[in-house]
mmCIF file of C-alpha atoms in Angstrom:
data_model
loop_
_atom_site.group_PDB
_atom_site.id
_atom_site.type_symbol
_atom_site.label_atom_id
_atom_site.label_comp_id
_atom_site.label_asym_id
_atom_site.label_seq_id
_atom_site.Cartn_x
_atom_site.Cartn_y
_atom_site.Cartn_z
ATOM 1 C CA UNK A 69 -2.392 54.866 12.685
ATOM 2 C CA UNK A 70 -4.230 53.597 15.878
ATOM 3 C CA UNK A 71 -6.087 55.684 18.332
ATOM 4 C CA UNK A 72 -3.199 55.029 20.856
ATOM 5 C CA UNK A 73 -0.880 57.020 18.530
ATOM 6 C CA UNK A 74 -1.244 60.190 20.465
ATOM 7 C CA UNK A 75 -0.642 60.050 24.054
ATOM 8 C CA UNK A 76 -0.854 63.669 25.848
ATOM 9 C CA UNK A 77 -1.094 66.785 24.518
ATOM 10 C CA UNK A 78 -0.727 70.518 26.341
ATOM 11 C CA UNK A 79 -1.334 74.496 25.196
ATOM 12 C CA UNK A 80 0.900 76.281 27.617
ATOM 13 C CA UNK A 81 1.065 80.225 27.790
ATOM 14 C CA UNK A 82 5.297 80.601 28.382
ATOM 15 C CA UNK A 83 4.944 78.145 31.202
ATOM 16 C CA UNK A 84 1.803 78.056 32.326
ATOM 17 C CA UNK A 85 -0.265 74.746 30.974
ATOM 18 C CA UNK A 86 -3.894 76.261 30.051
ATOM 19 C CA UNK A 87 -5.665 72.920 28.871
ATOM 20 C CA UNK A 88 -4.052 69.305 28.421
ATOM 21 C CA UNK A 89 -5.733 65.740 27.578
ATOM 22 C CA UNK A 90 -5.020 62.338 27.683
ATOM 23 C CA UNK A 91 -6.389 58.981 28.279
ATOM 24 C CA UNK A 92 -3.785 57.305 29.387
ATOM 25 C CA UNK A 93 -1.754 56.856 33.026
ATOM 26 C CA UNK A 94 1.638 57.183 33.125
ATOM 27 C CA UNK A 95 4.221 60.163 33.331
ATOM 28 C CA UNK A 96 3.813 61.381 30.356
ATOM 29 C CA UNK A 97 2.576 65.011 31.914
ATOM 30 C CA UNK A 98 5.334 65.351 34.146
ATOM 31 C CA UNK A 99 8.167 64.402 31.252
ATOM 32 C CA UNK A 100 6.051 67.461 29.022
ATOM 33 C CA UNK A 101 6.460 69.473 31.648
ATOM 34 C CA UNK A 102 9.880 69.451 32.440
ATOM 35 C CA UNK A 103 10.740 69.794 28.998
ATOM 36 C CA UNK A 104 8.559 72.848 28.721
ATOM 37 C CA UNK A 105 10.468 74.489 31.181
ATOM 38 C CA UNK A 106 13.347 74.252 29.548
ATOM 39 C CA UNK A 107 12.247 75.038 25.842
ATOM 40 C CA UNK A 108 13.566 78.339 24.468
ATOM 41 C CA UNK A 109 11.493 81.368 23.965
ATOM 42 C CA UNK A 110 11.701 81.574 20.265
ATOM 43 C CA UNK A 111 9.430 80.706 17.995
ATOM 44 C CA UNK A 112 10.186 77.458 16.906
ATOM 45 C CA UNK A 113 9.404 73.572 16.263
ATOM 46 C CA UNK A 114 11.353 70.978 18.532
ATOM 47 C CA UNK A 115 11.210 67.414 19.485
ATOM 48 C CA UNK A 116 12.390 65.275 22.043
ATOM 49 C CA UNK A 117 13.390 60.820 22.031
ATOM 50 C CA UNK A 118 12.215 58.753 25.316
ATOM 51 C CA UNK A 119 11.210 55.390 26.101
ATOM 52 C CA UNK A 120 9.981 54.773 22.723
ATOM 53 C CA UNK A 121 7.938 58.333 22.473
ATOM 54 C CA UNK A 122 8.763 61.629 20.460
ATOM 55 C CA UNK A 123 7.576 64.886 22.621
ATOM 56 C CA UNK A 124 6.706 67.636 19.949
ATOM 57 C CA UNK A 125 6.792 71.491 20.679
ATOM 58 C CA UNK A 126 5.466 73.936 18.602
ATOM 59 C CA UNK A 127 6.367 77.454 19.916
ATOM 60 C CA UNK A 128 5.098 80.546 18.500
ATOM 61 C CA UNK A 129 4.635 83.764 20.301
ATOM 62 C CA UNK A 130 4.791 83.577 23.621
ATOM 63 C CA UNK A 131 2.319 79.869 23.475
ATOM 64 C CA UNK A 132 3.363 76.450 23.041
ATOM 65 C CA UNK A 133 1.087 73.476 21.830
ATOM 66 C CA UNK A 134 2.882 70.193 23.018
ATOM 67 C CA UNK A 135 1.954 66.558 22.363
ATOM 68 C CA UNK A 136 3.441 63.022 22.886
ATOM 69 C CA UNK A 137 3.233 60.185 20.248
ATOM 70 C CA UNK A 138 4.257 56.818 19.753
ATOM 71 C CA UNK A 139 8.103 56.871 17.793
ATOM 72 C CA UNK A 140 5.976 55.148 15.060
ATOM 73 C CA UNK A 141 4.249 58.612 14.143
ATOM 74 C CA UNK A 142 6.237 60.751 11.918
ATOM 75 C CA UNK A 143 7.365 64.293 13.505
ATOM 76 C CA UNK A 144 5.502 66.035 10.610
ATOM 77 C CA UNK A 145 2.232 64.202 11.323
ATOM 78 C CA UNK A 146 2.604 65.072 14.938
ATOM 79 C CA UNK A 147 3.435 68.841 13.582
ATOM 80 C CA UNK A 148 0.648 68.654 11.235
ATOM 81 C CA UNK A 149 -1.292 67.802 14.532
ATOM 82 C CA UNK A 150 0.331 70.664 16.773
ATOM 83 C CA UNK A 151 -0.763 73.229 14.065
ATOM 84 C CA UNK A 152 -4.244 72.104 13.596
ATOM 85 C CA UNK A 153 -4.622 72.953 17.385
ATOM 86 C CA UNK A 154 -2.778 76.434 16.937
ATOM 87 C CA UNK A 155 -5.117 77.565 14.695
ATOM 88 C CA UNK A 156 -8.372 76.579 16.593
ATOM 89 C CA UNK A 157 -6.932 77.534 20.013
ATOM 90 C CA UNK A 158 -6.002 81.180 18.513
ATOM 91 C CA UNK A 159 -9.576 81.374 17.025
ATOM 92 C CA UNK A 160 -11.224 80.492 20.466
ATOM 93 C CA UNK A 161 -9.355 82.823 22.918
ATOM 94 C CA UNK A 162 -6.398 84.338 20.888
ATOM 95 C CA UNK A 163 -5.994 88.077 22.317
ATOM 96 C CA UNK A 164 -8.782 87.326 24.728
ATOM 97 C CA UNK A 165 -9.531 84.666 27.412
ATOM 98 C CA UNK A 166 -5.762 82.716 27.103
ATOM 99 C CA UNK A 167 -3.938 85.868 27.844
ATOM 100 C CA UNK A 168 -5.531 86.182 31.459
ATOM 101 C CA UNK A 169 -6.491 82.374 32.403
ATOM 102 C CA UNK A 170 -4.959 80.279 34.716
ATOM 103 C CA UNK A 171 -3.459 77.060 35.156
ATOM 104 C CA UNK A 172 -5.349 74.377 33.708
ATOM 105 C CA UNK A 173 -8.580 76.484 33.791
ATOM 106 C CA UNK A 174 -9.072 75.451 30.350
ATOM 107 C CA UNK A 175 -9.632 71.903 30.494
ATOM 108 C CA UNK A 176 -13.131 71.422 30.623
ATOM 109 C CA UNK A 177 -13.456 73.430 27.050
ATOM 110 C CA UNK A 178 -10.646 72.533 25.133
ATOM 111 C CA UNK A 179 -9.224 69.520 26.299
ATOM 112 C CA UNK A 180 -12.576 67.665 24.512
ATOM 113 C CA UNK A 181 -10.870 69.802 20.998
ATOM 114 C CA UNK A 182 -7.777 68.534 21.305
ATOM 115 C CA UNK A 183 -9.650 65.167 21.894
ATOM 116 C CA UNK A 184 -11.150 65.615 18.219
ATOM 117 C CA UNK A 185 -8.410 66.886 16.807
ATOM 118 C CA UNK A 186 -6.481 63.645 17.748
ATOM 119 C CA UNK A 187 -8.993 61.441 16.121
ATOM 120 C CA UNK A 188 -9.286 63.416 12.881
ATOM 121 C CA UNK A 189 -5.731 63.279 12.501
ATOM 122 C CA UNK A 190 -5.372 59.563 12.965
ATOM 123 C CA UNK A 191 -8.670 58.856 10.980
ATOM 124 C CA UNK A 192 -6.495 60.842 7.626
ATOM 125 C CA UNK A 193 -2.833 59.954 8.572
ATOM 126 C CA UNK A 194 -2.406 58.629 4.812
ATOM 127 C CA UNK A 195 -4.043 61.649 3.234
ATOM 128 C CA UNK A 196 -2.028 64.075 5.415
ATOM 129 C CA UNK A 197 1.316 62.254 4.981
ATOM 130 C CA UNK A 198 0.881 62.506 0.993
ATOM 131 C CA UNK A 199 -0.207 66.455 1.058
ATOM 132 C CA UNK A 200 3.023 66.926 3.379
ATOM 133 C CA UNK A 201 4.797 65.068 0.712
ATOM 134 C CA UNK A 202 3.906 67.328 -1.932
ATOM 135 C CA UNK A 203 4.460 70.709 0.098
ATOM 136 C CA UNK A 204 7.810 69.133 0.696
ATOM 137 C CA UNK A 205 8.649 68.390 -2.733
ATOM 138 C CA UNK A 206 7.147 71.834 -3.578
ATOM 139 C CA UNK A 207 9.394 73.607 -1.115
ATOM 140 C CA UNK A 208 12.814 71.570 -2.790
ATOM 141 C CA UNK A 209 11.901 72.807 -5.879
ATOM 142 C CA UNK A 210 11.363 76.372 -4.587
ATOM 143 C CA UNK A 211 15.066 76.244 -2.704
ATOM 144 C CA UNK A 212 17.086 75.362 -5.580
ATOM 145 C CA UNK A 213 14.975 77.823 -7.826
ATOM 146 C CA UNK A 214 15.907 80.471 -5.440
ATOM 147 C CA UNK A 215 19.527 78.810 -5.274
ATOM 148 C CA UNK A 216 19.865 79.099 -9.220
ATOM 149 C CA UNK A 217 18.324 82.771 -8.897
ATOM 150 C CA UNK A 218 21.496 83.711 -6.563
ATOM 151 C CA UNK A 219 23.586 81.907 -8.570
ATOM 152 C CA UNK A 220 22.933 84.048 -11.706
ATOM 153 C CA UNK A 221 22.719 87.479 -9.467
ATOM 154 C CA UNK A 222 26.626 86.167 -8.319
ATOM 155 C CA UNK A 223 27.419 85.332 -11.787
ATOM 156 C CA UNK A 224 25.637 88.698 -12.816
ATOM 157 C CA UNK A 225 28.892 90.729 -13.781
ATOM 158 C CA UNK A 226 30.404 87.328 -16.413
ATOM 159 C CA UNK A 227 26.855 87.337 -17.565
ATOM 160 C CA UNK A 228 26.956 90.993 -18.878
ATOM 161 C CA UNK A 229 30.274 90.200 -20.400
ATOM 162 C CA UNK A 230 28.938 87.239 -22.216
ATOM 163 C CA UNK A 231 25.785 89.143 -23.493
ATOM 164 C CA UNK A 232 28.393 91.856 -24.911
ATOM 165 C CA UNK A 233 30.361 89.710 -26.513
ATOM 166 C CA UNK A 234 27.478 87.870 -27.763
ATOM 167 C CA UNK A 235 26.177 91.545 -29.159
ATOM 168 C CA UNK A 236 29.716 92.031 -30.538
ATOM 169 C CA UNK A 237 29.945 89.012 -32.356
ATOM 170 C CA UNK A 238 26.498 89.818 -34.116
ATOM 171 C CA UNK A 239 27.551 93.065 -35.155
ATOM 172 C CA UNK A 240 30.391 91.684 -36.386
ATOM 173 C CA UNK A 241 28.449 88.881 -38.355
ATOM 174 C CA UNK A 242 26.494 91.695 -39.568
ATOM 175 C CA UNK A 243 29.521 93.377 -41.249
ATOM 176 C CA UNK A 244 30.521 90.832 -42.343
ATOM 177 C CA UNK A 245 27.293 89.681 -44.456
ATOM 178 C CA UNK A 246 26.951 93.183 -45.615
ATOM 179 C CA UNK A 247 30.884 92.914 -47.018
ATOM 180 C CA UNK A 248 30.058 89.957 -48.507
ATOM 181 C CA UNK A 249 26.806 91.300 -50.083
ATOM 182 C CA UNK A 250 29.124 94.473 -51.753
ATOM 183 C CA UNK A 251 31.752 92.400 -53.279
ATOM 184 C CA UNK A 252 29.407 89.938 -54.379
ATOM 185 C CA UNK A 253 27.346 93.236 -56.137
ATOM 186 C CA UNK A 254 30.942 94.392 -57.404
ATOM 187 C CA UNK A 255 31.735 91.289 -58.617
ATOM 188 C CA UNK A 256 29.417 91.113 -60.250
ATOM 189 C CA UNK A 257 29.711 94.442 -61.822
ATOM 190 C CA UNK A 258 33.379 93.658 -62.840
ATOM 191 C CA UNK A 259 32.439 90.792 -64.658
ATOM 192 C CA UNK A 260 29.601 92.419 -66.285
ATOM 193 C CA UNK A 261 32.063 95.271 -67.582
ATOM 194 C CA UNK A 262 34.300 92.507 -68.469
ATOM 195 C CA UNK A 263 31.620 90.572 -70.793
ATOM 196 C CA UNK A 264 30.522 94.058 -72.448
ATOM 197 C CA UNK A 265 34.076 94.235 -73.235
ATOM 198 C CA UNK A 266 35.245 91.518 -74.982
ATOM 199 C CA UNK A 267 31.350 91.662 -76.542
ATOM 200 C CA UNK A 268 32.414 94.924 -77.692
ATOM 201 C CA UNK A 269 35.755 93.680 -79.252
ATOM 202 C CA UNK A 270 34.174 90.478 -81.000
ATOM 203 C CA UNK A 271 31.602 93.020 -82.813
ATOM 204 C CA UNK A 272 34.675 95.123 -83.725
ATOM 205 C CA UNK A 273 36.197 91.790 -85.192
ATOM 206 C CA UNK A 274 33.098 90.977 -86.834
ATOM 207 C CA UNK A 275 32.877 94.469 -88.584
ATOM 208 C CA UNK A 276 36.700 94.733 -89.566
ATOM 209 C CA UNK A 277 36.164 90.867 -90.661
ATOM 210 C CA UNK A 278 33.054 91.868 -92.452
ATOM 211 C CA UNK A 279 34.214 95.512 -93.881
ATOM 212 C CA UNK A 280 37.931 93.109 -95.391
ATOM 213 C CA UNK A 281 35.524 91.057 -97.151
ATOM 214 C CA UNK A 282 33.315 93.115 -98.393
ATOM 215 C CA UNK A 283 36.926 95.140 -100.051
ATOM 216 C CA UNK A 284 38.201 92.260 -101.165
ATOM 217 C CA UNK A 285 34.506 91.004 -103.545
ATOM 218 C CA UNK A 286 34.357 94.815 -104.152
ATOM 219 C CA UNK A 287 30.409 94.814 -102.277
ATOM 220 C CA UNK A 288 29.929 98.224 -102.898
ATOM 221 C CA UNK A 289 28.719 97.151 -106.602
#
């Protein structure tokens, strides 16, 4: 960015133009001006096309911070710029001095801030530009985090149905390995019972096999 990025810039209580600097000729002021008369009253961020030039407004609580930049400066660099000078302009005379002063009584003091507030914004365009990247980025993921949340608090009532079923077909599994763990153990049972059985009967062979043959040799002698 070159030092001619920013053209003009303005703090205005409702109407009223406190402080404003430039270094350049033209009718810049008087373009500000009339838009400032017709911004609205709530707090918010606006901008404004002409002749090649973007006129920011940052609004915010009965104040508004204005300033004019090339169309080659990005609105949120010329934001970024706009809220640097909120914040100092509220430190200096926020509740105080800007509440009672008068039209363009603050020059002398703060137009030489805005001034330096220009340059250090141009002098770390690039570094800005990436950080406002990253907040952006930062706030997507946020959004659609909080869109996903709402989804599941809409799908909240098919969710509780799914997590029942999901607990009924556990219990269910459940039975169902316990069954199979009791006829397995009976099963097992019968065919023990079945093996002592026919165990049983071959020994009764054996002994009626055994006591024949022992009648027929005569093996009591």
């Amino acid at each position: 960015m070159s030092q001619e990025s920013f053209i003009y810039s303005f703090v205005a209580r409702g109407i009223m133009i406190l402080a404003e600097y430039t270094e350049f000729t033209g009718n810049f002021p008087a373009i500000a001006a009339q838009c400032l008369q017709r911004l609205p009253s709530a707090n918010n961020k606006f901008t404004y096309n002409c002749d090649r030039h973007t006129f920011n407004f940052l609004v915010e609580d009965g104040y508004a911070y204005c300033v004019v930049a090339k169309d080659s400066v990005g609105k949120q660099i010329s934001i970024a710029f706009l809220e640097r000078v909120k914040a100092d302009f509220r430190k200096r005379y926020g509740g105080g001095k800007a509440d009672t002063a008068i039209a363009k009584s603050l020059n002398k003091e703060f137009g030489p801030i805005m001034k330096e507030h220009m340059k250090y914004i141009i002098d770390h365009a690039e570094e800005i530009e990436k950080l406002l990247k990253v907040k952006a980025q930062v706030s997507e993921v946020k959004s659609i985090m909080l869109e996903n949340i709402d989804k599941a608090i809409d799908r909240g009532e098919n969710l509780t149905v799914l997590v029942d079923k999901t607990e009924t077909l556990r219990s269910q599994a459940q039975d169902y390995k316990n069954k199979g763990t009791q006829m397995r153990r009976k099963l097992w049972y019968q065919n023990m019972k079945i093996k002592l059985v026919v165990f049983g009967i071959l020994l009764l062979l054996i002994l009626v096999i055994w006591l024949s043959i022992c009648h027929g040799f005569d093996c009591t002698n």
